Coordinates of C-alpha atoms and ligand atoms in Angstrom, one line a residue:
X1 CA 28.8 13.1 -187.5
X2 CA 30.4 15.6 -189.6
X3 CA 33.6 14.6 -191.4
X4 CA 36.2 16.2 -193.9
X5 CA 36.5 14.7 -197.4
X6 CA 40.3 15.7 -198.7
X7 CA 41.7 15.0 -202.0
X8 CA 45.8 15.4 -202.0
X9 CA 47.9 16.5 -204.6
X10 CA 46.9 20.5 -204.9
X11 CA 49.8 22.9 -203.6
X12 CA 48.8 25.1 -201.6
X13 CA 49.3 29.4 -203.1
X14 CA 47.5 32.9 -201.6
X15 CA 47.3 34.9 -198.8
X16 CA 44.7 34.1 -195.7
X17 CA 44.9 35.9 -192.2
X18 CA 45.0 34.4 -188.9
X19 CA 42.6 33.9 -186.5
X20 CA 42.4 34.8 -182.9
X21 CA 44.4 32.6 -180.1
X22 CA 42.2 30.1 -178.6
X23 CA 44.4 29.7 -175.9
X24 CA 44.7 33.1 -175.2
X25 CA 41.0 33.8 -175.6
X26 CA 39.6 31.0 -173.3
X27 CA 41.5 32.5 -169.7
X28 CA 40.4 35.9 -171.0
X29 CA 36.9 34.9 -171.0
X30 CA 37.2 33.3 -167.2
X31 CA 38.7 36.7 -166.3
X32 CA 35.6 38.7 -167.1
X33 CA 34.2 36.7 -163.8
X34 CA 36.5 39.1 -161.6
X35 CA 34.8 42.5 -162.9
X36 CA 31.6 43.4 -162.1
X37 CA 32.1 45.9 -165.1
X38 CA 31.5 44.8 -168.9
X39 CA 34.8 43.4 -171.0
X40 CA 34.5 43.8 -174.7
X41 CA 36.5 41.6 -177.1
X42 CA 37.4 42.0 -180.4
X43 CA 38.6 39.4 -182.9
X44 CA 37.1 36.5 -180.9
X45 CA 37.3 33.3 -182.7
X46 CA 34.3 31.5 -183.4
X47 CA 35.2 27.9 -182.0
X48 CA 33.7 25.0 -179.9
X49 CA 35.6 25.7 -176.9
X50 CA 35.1 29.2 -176.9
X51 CA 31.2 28.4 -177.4
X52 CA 31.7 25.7 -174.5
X53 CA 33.0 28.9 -172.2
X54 CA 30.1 30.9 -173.0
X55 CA 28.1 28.1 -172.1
X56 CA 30.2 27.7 -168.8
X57 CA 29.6 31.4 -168.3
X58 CA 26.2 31.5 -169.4
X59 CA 24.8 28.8 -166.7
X60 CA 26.2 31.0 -164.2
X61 CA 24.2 34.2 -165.1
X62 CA 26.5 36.1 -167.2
X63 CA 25.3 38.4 -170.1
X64 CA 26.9 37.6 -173.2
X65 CA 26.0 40.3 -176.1
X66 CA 27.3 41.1 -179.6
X67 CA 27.3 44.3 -181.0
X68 CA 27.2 45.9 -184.8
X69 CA 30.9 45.4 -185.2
X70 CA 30.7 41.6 -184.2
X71 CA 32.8 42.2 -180.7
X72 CA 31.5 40.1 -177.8
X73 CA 30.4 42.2 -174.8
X74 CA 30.5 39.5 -171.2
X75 CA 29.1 41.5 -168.0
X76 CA 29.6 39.1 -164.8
X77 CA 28.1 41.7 -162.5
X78 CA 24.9 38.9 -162.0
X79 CA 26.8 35.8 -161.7
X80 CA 24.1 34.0 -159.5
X81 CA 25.8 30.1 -159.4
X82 CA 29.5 29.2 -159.0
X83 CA 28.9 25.8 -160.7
X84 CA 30.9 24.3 -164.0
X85 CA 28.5 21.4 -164.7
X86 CA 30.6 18.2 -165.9
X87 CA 28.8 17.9 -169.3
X88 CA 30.5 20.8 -170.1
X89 CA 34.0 20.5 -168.6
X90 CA 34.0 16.7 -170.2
X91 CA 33.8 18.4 -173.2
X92 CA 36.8 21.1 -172.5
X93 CA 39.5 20.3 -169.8
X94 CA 40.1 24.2 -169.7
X95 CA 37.3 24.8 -168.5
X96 CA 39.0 24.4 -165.3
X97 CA 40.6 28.3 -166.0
X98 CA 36.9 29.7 -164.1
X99 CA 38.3 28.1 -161.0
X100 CA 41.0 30.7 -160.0
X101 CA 38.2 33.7 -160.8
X102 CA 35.2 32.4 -158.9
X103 CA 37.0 31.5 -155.6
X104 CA 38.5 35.3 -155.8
X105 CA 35.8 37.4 -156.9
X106 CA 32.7 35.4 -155.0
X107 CA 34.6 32.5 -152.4
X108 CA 33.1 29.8 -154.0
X109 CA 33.5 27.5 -157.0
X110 CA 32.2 24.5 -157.4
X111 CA 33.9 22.6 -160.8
X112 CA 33.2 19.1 -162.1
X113 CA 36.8 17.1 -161.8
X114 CA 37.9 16.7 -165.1
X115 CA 38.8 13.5 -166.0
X116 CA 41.7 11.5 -168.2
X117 CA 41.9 12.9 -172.3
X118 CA 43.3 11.3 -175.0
X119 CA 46.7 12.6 -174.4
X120 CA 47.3 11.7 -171.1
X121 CA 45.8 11.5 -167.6
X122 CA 46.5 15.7 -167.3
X123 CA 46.0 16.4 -163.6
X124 CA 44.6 19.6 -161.9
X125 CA 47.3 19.5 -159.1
X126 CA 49.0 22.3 -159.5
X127 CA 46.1 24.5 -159.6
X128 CA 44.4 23.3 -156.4
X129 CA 47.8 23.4 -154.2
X130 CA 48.5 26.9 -155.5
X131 CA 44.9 27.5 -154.7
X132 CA 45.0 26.1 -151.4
X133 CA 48.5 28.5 -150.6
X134 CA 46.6 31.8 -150.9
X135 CA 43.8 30.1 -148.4
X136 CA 41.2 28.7 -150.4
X137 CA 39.9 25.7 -148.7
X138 CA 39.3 22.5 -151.1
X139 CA 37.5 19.7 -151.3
X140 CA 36.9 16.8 -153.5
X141 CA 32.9 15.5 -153.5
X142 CA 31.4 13.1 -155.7
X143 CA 33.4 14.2 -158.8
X144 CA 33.5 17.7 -158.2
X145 CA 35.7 20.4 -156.6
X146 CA 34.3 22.5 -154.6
X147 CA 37.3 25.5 -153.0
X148 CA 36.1 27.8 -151.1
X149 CA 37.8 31.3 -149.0
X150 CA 36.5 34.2 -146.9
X151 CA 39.4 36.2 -148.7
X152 CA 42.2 35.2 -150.8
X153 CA 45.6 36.4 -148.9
X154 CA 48.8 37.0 -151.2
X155 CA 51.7 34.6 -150.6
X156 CA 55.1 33.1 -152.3
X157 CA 54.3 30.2 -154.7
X158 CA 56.5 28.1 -156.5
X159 CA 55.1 25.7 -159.0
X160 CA 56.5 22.2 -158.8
X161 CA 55.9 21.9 -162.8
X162 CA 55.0 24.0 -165.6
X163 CA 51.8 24.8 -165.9
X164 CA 50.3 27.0 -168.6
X165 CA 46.0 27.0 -167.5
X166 CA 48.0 26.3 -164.0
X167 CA 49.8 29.7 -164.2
X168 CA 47.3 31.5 -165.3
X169 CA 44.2 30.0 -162.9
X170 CA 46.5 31.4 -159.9
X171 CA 47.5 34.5 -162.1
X172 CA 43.5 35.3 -161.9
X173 CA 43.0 34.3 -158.3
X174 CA 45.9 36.5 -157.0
X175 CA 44.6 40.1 -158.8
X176 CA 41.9 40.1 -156.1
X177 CA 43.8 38.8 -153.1
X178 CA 45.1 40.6 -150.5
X179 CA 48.7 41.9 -150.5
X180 CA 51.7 41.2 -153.2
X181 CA 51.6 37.0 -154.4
X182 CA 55.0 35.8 -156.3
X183 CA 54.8 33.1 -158.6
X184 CA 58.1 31.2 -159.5
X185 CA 58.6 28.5 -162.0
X186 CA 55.6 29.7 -164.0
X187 CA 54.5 29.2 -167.8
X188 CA 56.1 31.7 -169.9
X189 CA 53.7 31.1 -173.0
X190 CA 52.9 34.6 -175.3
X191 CA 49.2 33.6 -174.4
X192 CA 50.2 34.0 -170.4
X193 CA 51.8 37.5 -171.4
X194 CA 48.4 38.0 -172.9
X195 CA 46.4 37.3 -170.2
X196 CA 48.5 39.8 -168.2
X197 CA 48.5 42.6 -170.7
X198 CA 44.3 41.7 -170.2
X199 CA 44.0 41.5 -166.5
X200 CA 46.3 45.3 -166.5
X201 CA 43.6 46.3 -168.9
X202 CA 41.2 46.0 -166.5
X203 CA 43.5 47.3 -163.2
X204 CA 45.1 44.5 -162.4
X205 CA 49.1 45.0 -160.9
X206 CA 50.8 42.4 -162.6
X207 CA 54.4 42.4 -163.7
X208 CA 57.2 39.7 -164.8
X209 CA 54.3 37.7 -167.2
X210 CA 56.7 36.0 -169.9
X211 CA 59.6 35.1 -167.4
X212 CA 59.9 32.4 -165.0
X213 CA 58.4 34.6 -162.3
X214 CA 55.3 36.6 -161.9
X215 CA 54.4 39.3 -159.4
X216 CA 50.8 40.4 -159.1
X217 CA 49.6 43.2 -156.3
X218 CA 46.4 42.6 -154.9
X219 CA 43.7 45.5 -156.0
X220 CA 40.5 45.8 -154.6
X221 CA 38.2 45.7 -158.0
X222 CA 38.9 45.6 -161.6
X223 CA 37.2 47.8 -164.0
X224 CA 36.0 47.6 -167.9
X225 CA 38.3 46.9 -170.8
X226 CA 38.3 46.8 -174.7
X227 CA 40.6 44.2 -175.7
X228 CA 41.3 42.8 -178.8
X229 CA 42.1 38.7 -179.0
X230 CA 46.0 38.3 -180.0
X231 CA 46.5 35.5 -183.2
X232 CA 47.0 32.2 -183.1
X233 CA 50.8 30.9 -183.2
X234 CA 49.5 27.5 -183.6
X235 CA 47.1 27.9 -186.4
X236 CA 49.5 30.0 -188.2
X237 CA 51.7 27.2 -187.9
X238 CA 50.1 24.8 -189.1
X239 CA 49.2 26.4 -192.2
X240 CA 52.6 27.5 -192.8
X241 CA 53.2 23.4 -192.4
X242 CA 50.5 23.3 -194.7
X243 CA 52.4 25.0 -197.6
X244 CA 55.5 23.5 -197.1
X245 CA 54.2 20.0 -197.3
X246 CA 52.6 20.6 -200.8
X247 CA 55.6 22.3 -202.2
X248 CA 53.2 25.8 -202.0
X249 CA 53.7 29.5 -200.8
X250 CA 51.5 31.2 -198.7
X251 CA 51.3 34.4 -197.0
X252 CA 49.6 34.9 -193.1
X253 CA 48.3 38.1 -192.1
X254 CA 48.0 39.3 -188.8
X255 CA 50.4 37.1 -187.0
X256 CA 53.8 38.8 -185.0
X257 CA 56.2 36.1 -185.5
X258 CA 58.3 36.9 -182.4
X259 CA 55.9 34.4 -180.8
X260 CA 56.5 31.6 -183.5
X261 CA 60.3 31.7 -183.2
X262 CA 60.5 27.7 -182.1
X263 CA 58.6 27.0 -185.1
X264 CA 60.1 29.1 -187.8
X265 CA 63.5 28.0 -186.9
X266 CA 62.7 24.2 -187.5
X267 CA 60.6 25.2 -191.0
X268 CA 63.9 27.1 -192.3
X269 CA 65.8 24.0 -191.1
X270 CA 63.5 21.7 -193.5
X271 CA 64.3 24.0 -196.3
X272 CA 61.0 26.4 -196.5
X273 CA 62.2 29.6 -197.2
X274 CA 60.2 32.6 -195.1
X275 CA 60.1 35.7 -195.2
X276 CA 58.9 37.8 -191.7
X277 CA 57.6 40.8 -192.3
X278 CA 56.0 43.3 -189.5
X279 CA 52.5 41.3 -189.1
X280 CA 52.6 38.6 -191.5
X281 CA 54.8 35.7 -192.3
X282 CA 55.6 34.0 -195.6
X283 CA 56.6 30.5 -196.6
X284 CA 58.2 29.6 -199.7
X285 CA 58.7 25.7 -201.0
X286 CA 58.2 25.2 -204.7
X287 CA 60.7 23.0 -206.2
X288 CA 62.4 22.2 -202.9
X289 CA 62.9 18.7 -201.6
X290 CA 62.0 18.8 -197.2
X291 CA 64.7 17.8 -195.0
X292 CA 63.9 15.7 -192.0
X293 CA 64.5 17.9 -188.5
X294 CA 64.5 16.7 -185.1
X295 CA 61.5 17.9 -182.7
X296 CA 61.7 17.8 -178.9
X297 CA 58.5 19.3 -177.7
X298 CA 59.2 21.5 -174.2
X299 CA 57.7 24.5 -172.8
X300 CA 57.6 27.5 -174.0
X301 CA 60.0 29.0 -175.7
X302 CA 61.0 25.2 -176.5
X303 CA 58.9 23.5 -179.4
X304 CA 55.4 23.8 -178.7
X305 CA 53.6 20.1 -177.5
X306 CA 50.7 21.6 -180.0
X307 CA 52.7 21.5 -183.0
X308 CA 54.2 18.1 -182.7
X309 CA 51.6 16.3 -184.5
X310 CA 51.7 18.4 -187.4
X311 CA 55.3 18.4 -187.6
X312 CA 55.7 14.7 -187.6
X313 CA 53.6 14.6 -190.8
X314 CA 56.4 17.1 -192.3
X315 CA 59.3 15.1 -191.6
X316 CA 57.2 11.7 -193.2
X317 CA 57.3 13.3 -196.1
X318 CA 61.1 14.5 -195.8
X319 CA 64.0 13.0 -197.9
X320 CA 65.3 10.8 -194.5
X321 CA 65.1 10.1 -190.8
X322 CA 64.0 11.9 -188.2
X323 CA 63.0 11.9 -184.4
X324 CA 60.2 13.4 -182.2
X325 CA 60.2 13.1 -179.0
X326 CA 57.3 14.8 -177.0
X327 CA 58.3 15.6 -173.4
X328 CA 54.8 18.1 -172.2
X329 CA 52.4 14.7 -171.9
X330 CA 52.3 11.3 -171.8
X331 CA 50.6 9.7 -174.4
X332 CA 50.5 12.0 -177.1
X333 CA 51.3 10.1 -180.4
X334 CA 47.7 9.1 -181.0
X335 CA 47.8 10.4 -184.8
X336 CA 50.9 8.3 -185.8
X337 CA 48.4 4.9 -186.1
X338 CA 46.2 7.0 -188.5
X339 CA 49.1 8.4 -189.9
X340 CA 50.6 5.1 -190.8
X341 CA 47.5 3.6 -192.4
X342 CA 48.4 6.5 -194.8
X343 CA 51.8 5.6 -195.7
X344 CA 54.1 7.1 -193.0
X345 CA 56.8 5.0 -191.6
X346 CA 56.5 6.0 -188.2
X347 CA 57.6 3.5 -184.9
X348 CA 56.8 4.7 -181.3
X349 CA 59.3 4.2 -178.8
X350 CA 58.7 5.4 -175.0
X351 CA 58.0 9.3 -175.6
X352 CA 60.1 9.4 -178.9
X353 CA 58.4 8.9 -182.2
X354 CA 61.0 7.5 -185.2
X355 CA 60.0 9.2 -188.2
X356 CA 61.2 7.8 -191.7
X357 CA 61.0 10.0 -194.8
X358 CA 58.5 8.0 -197.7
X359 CA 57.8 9.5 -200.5
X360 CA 54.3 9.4 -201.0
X361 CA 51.0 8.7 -198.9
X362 CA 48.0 7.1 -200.3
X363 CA 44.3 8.3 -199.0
X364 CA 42.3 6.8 -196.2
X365 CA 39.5 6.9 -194.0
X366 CA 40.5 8.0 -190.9
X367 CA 39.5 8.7 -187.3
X368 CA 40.7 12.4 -185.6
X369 CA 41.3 11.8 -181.4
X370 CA 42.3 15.2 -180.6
X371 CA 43.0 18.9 -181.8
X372 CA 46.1 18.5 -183.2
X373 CA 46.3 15.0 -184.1
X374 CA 43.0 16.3 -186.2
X375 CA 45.3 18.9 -188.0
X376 CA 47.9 16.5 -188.5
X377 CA 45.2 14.2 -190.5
X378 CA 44.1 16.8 -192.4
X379 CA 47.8 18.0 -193.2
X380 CA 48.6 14.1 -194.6
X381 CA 45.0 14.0 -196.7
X382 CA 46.5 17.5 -198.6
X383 CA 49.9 15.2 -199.9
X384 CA 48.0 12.2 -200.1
X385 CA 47.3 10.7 -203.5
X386 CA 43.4 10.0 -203.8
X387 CA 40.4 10.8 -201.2
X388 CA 41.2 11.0 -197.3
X389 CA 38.1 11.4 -195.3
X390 CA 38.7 12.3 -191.7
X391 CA 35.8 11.3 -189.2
X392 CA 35.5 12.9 -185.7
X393 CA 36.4 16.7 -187.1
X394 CA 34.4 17.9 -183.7
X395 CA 37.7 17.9 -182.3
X396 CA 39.2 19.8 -185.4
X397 CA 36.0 22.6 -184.7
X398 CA 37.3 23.2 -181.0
X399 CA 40.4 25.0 -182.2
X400 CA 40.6 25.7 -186.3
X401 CA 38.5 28.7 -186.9
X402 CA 36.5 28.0 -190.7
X403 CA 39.5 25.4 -191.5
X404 CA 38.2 24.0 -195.0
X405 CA 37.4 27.3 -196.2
X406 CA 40.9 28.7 -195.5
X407 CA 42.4 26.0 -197.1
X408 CA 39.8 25.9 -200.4
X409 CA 41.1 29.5 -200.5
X410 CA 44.9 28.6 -200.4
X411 CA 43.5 25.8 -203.7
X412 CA 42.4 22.9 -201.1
X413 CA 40.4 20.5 -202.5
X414 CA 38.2 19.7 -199.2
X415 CA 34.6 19.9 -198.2
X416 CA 32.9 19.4 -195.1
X417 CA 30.0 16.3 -195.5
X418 CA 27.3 16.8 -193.5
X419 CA 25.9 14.0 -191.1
Ligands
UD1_1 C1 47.8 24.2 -172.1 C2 47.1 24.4 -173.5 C3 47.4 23.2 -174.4 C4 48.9 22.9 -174.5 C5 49.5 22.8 -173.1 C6 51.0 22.7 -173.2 C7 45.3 25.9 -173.0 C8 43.8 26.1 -172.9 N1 45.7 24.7 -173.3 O1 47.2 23.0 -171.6 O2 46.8 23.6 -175.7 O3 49.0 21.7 -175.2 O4 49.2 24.0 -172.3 O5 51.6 23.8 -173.8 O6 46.0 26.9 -172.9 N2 50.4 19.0 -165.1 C9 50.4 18.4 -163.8 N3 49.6 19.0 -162.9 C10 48.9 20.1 -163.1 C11 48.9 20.7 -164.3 C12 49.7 20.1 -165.3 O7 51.0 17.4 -163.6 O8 48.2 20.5 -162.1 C13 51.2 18.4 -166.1 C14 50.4 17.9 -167.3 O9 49.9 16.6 -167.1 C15 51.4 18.0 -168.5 C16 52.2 19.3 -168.1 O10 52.0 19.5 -166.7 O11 52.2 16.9 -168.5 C17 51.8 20.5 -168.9 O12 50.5 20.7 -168.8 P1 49.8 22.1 -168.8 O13 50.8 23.2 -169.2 O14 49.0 22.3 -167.5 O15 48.7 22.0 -170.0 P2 47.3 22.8 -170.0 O16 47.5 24.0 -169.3 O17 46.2 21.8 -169.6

C-alpha cells in the first residue's frame, strides 16, 4: 500500500490553483443518466471516487470519452443494466447519487445497500422515503435496493433532516417526473446550487437551489450540455489551513470565496491575514502566533463537517484552548488518536473534541481512516519535527487531486512511497 513520507518544519510560500469540487462533480456525473444526449465536462478532477463513478457508470453501458482538450464526454443513451454492484458502492457511499436518475429516466434501479463508514452508521433513509413519495416502489433484497415506478409523479416533500446526496438524489429524480415537486428543508450546499445550475443546463426547471426550499417542474427530456466542474471549497481550505499552520503565504487560484465564507471567518479569527480577491484567495501568517477558535460543524452555511478535522489540527498548534464540537455525524473524531500520538493534547467528550494549544508535534507513523481525517494527518506531518509517514493515503486519493505535488510546489517536503 501506498503511503506519504512528510518531513515538518518547511513553511509553506507560492501560488497553486484549485481543483475541481468532488462533491459537486460526483451528482453531476449520476445526472448524465437522465439524458439520452452527450454531457461534456470540463475541469474534472482526477480522483478515486470520480474513477469509482465512471466505473458505476461504465458497468451500466455508458460511453465515457476524452477529447483533445482533456474534457470528459459521458453519453447514457445505451444504459443496458440499472445495477450498482456493492464492490463498488463499498468503496464510495455516494454512489448511492445514481439512485434518483435510474428510477426516473428508466423505472428501475437496483443499488447495493451501503453499509456503516468510519464516521458513523450514515443511513440512506431520507432518500428512499422521498423516493417512495413521488411513487417509486422500494424494496430491500439480500443487501440491495431495488425501487422501481411506471412514472415518477411530482408531489410536496419535506425532508425530516438535512441531507446533501439526499437533496440532490430527489433533486434528479423529480426533473423527469410528472407535474411541479417542492422540496422543503433541503441542503443548501454551493455544490446543490451547482447541481441545479447543471440539471438547467440540460433543460431541467429547477428554482430555489441554495435556500431551504427547492421547486423543480417536471420536463419531458433533457438535452446536451457543456459544463465546466465548479472548485473545491474544501481543498482550498485545507491548503489555506495548510499555510497558516506553517507560519506560510499562499495564494489559490480559481476559487470564488463567497462559498468559503464559514471558513474564512474562523482563519481571520486565528489571526491569518487574507486577502479575497475576484477568483483567488490569499493567506498571510509569517511571524504571527495562531489563536485557538471554537468550531461547531452544521450544515451549510454553518462550518462544514469536512473541515473539522483539519481545523482541529489548527487550534493544537494555537497559543490556548479550544473546542470542536461536530454535530453532521456521529463518530467523526477518528484522527484525534493519530493526532495525539503526534503531540496534540486533544480529549473526546460525547460529540465535542477539547483541543489544547502545544507547542510543537513530533513525527510518527500513522494510519489515515477517512478523507479528511487523511488531510488532517498530512496537515500535522507539515509542523511536525522529524519524518511522519501516513499509511492508508487511498482514502487521501478519493478526494485531494495530485496532493504531494501541490504541496512540494508550495516548498513541502513529501513524497509518495510506492508499495
Ligand atoms: C455529503 C458529502 C460529504 C459531507 C456531508 C455533510 C457528498 C458526496 N458527500 O455526504 O462530503 O461530509 O454531505 O456535509 O456530497 N442522514 C440520515 N438519513 C439519510 C441521509 C442522511 O439520517 O437518509 C444523516 C447522516 O447520517 C448525517 C446527516 O444526515 O448525520 C448528514 O448527512 P448527509 O448530508 O446525507 O451526508 P452525505 O450526503 O452522505
Amino acid at each position: 500500500m501506498e503511503k506519504l513520507k512528510i518531513v515538518g518544519g518547511n513553511k509553506l510560500s507560492g501560488t497553486i490553483s484549485c481543483s475541481g469540487a468532488k462533491n459537486a462533480a460526483l451528482p453531476m456525473l449520476a445526472a448524465t443518466i437522465l439524458s439520452d444526449k452527450p454531457v461534456t465536462f470540463k475541469n474534472l478532477p482526477y480522483l478515486q471516487d470520480i474513477t469509482t463513478m465512471f466505473e458505476i457508470l461504465g458497468s451500466m453501458g455508458a460511453d465515457i470519452t476524452l477529447n483533445e482538450s482533456m474534457d470528459f464526454i459521458i453519453s447514457t443513451a445505451n444504459l443496458n443494466d440499472f445495477e450498482a454492484r456493492y464492490e463498488l458502492v463499498k468503496t464510495m457511499r455516494a454512489s448511492i447519487l445514481v439512485l434518483g436518475s435510474l428510477v426516473a429516466k428508466h423505472g428501475f434501479a437496483r443499488i447495493a445497500l451501503p453499509g456503516g463508514c468510519a464516521i458513523g452508521s450514515r443511513p440512506v433513509n431520507f432518500h428512499l422515503d422521498a423516493l417512495e413519495q413521488l411513487g417509486a416502489k422500494i424494496e430491500l433484497k439480500s443487501g440491495y435496493i431495488e425501487a422501481s415506478c411506471s412514472k415518477l409523479v411530482g408531489c410536496e416533500i419535506n425532508f425530516p433532516g438535512i441531507s446533501v446526496t439526499g437533496t440532490e438524489n430527489i433533486m434528479m429524480a423529480a426533473v423527469l417526473a410528472k407535474g411541479q415537486t417542492i422540496l422543503r428543508n433541503v441542503a443548501k450546499e454551493p455544490e446543490v446550487e451547482d447541481l441545479a445550475n447543471f440539471l438547467n443546463s440540460m433543460g431541467a426547471k429547477v428554482s430555489g437551489a441554495g435556500t431551504d426550499e427547492i421547486v423543480i417542474d417536471g420536463v419531458d427530456v433533457l438535452n446536451e450540455s457543456v459544463f465546466e466542474i465548479p472548485a473545491d471549497r474544501i481543498e482550498a481550505g485545507t491548503y489555506l489551513i495548510a499555510a497558516a499552520i506553517t507560519g506560510g503565504d499562499v495564494t489559490i487560484h480559481n476559487i470564488d470565496a463567497k462559498r468559503m465564507n464559514n471558513i474564512i471567518d474562523k482563519l481571520k479569527l486565528s489571526g491569518a491575514a487574507i486577502s479575497v480577491f475576484n477568483s483567488s484567495i490569499s493567506l498571510e501568517m509569517s511571524n504571527k502566533t495562531l489563536k485557538p477558535v471554537d468550531i461547531s460543524t452544521a450544515p451549510y452555511p454553518g462550518f462544514p463537517t469536512d473541515m473539522q478535522a483539519q481545523f482541529t489540527v489548527l487550534n493544537s498548534l494555537s497559543s490556548g484552548p479550544s473546542v470542536v464540537s461536530e454535530n453532521v455525524f456521529e463518530n467523526r473524531f477518528m484522527h484525534v488518536q493519530e493526532l495525539n500520538r503526534m503531540g496534540c493534547d486533544i480529549t473526546i467528550k460525547g460529540n465535542n473534541a477539547f483541543v489544547k494549544g502545544v507547542s510543537n508535534l513530533n513525527g510518527a507513523p500513522v494510519m489515515a481512516t477517512d478523507l479528511r481525517a487523511s488531510a488532517s494527518l498530512i496537515l500535522a506531518g507539515l509542523c511536525a519535527s522529524g519524518e511522519t509517514i501516513v499509511d492508508r493515503i487511498y482514502h487521501i486519493d478519493r478526494g485531494y487531486e495530485r496532493i504531494e505535488e501541490k504541496l512540494s510546489y508550495l516548498g513541502a517536503n513529501i513524497t509518495r512511497l510506492p508499495n
